[in-house]
């Protein structure tokens, strides 16, 4: 099916004296960086540093907007309106871009964070609001959206470049959604297993769901978690396995849009 | 000396359910709008609405960055570093510009808010940090700075277009700074007196200080307060007095830079 | 059924320079004050002032905890855990009590705010967490809960004094819940109609639902909205109508618990 | 001079997903715990857990109020008024006490954090405001204040129990204040040297200042830093050295007030 893929990771999640993640190490394995924009994580100093770090590492730079919930790290659902969804995303994209400009680069992509990612994936009203905001801001920005989601479909129909995202270290339900983190077997902790799943998604466009059936996915980009113990060695293992199998690891901007 | 001037006012200071100011009325009298960026006041919905309001009113649109102190409305000094000053201003300018872009306009100016305005006016280290940030973002942005301040001078030397700001409703100390709000006579509450002072600043470049001596000012733009009782009628009175005296009231972009 | 009732209102909702409500006027008509605790509204200075104001007005003083969502004024659902619900309520009660102590009074009641009120009313897990927190803090605190709600029932079973709350200016659905604010006819804007409904609830324990059928309610306290236009005259009209009908308006502490 | 001392450390500084410190280890070496109250660090869940942890470890429990500046970790000066100082401290003490009550213990002490500690140490107006607040809240609370400071003196005169605090790992200036962290030699990184200094302060009431002269100090409690690399082994070394020299390490409540 394909022999190329992007690897993306959330970075820039520190906040003031609060440190999270091993950004510089993770950035040597991924090709796209989702940078927190100061709402669920990140602050202006961290954003500036992370943009430079990602830029030097050659990673595509992405805005990673989330809910205004630093206390919950953007992982708790918040009931926002259509107008709020659009304005919150615009605000955060603009804030990040202020730090991108001086690197001589431009923003590559937008990926929503945590509970906002999940909520907008399946809510057509919020999805269209976010799409509208991104189109107004810059219609060339690539939207990273869950493979097969309503959000991905609506963005494609609206003319936005879309990168379909898959998860190598998460179990899929038969309906194509992710098995909840709290369910047994939801997390695939073995890097080799994860790499094998990633490889099959890339070469065949298929992943085995929790009921044993295969489901179709479109793996433009694979999410690499950066804030778990062992995240760095996991990232390295997945990357090496893919490269050994002949997959080219490239930033989204080189093959999407 | 001159027969033109800009009138600027702070707008977009509401926050969620908390409402401040009579923005639509004030915007019919001023030519430049300083729009809060969500830190000391304002939120993404308010920013979007205020940008549209200002745009429809024909006002030049400005970013109005302040300290991260919503509780203190950005009016309390906060001891920030050089890097923080630069990053905080960049963040807020970028966030606001996200809402300007869709109007087809571009950002006209930057004016710091409250305690940040006062602190940076006289601190050369912070001033140069803010100037550096604005230059990296967009060297055509006009900086609104206190007339005669070190900040204004440094920005001019660095090549940034500078609009010198004067206050028609505030008493000046002999050294050219403003008399503290808490001192008697600091505020000029009579609109006619304020208008007469404004007119003299524009025509002669002079204002009478609290000791009776004249001091020199450069009135590119006059600050009009929007959140005090009677603010709207004050704004109207000042504007009418200036127009009756033949002064042209124009946005900064038409005569600065 | 009864000839006494408490009237409660949300007060202390200002935040820094942001002013909301006519607290001193409202406090002359109600007998219990729900004071915001700095999360969805209110700040320490406002809390201190409002506690004194309520104390001088003779109103029972209540903590009014809400979601950590100042931007949304605590009106948006936030998905919190059992432990968070308990800890968030404890934190806010303690913070408010610090200002009550010096008045020589003690805290009378707790009433949750906005989206937290609605969520906990019907979610038994969160309800029991909040009840557990209040019991640990002070088992004599009166809980104000929606009349007929699961929350009220669970609190009663757990031994907490409960004041059942009714709404005179809101339409009731046939199942005893409030008709959503966004539905037509949800708000009863005429003070006389509201007063008549309040009176019938007090004397007969009945209110006519939106389908014309009567439903049973237990009106220990009536919610008086303080932040709407005309709130003060509405409060006065309801109070006068009740007093003219011989109902005694008394703080909760005098007849509950 | 004395053969007993308290060791205190800042704990409970995590915030949501942001983790700071090795609280359980540090709590096995100190006798008093300064628990962050959710403003500069800490959140309600963390506060509840830390109170339990400290309680089980037998440490005296203290409120550790700071500036409303999570982004700056309470380490940046913020220009607050007298009324704000008092209200901010009351709010945070009350919030923490809500979690103490259920342990069956009571709050032992109050120690201000970071920039607020430094500012109030030397500003008599703010100092008296904070003292007033603590006296209104609970006149038996022990105030931990910098040894020899104006704050300590004013609190003592106002009748508040005061624990004078010294620093074993910081250089002292000849005037008895701490040498700024940014100066060379400000931090004493060798645990044995620090322990020897601590011991001399306890036995002789003296510490050698940066100019070689001895100055007098009153070491009721020694600050142990918990968030630096090697903090735990440093704490253990200081404690062991003191115990080996026959000093009794005891919570403040056992010998102050």
mmCIF file of C-alpha atoms in Angstrom, chain A residues 68-69 71 75-80 84 88, chain C residues 68-69 71 75-80 84 88:
data_model
loop_
_atom_site.group_PDB
_atom_site.id
_atom_site.type_symbol
_atom_site.label_atom_id
_atom_site.label_comp_id
_atom_site.label_asym_id
_atom_site.label_seq_id
_atom_site.Cartn_x
_atom_site.Cartn_y
_atom_site.Cartn_z
ATOM 1 C CA UNK A 68 -8.178 25.339 28.891
ATOM 2 C CA UNK A 69 -7.523 22.798 31.646
ATOM 3 C CA UNK A 71 -5.044 21.035 36.039
ATOM 4 C CA UNK A 75 -7.502 15.049 29.284
ATOM 5 C CA UNK A 76 -10.956 15.755 30.729
ATOM 6 C CA UNK A 77 -13.967 16.418 28.582
ATOM 7 C CA UNK A 78 -15.169 20.006 28.703
ATOM 8 C CA UNK A 79 -18.475 20.920 27.151
ATOM 9 C CA UNK A 80 -17.615 23.715 24.732
ATOM 10 C CA UNK A 84 -15.517 28.262 21.502
ATOM 11 C CA UNK A 88 -9.776 28.180 21.151
ATOM 12 C CA UNK C 68 -12.160 25.158 37.965
ATOM 13 C CA UNK C 69 -13.432 27.060 34.924
ATOM 14 C CA UNK C 71 -13.570 31.250 31.612
ATOM 15 C CA UNK C 75 -21.416 26.555 33.606
ATOM 16 C CA UNK C 76 -19.773 23.987 31.336
ATOM 17 C CA UNK C 77 -19.660 20.322 32.146
ATOM 18 C CA UNK C 78 -16.202 19.068 33.070
ATOM 19 C CA UNK C 79 -15.591 15.360 33.375
ATOM 20 C CA UNK C 80 -14.143 14.953 36.856
ATOM 21 C CA UNK C 84 -11.576 15.232 42.241
ATOM 22 C CA UNK C 88 -12.515 20.288 44.800
#
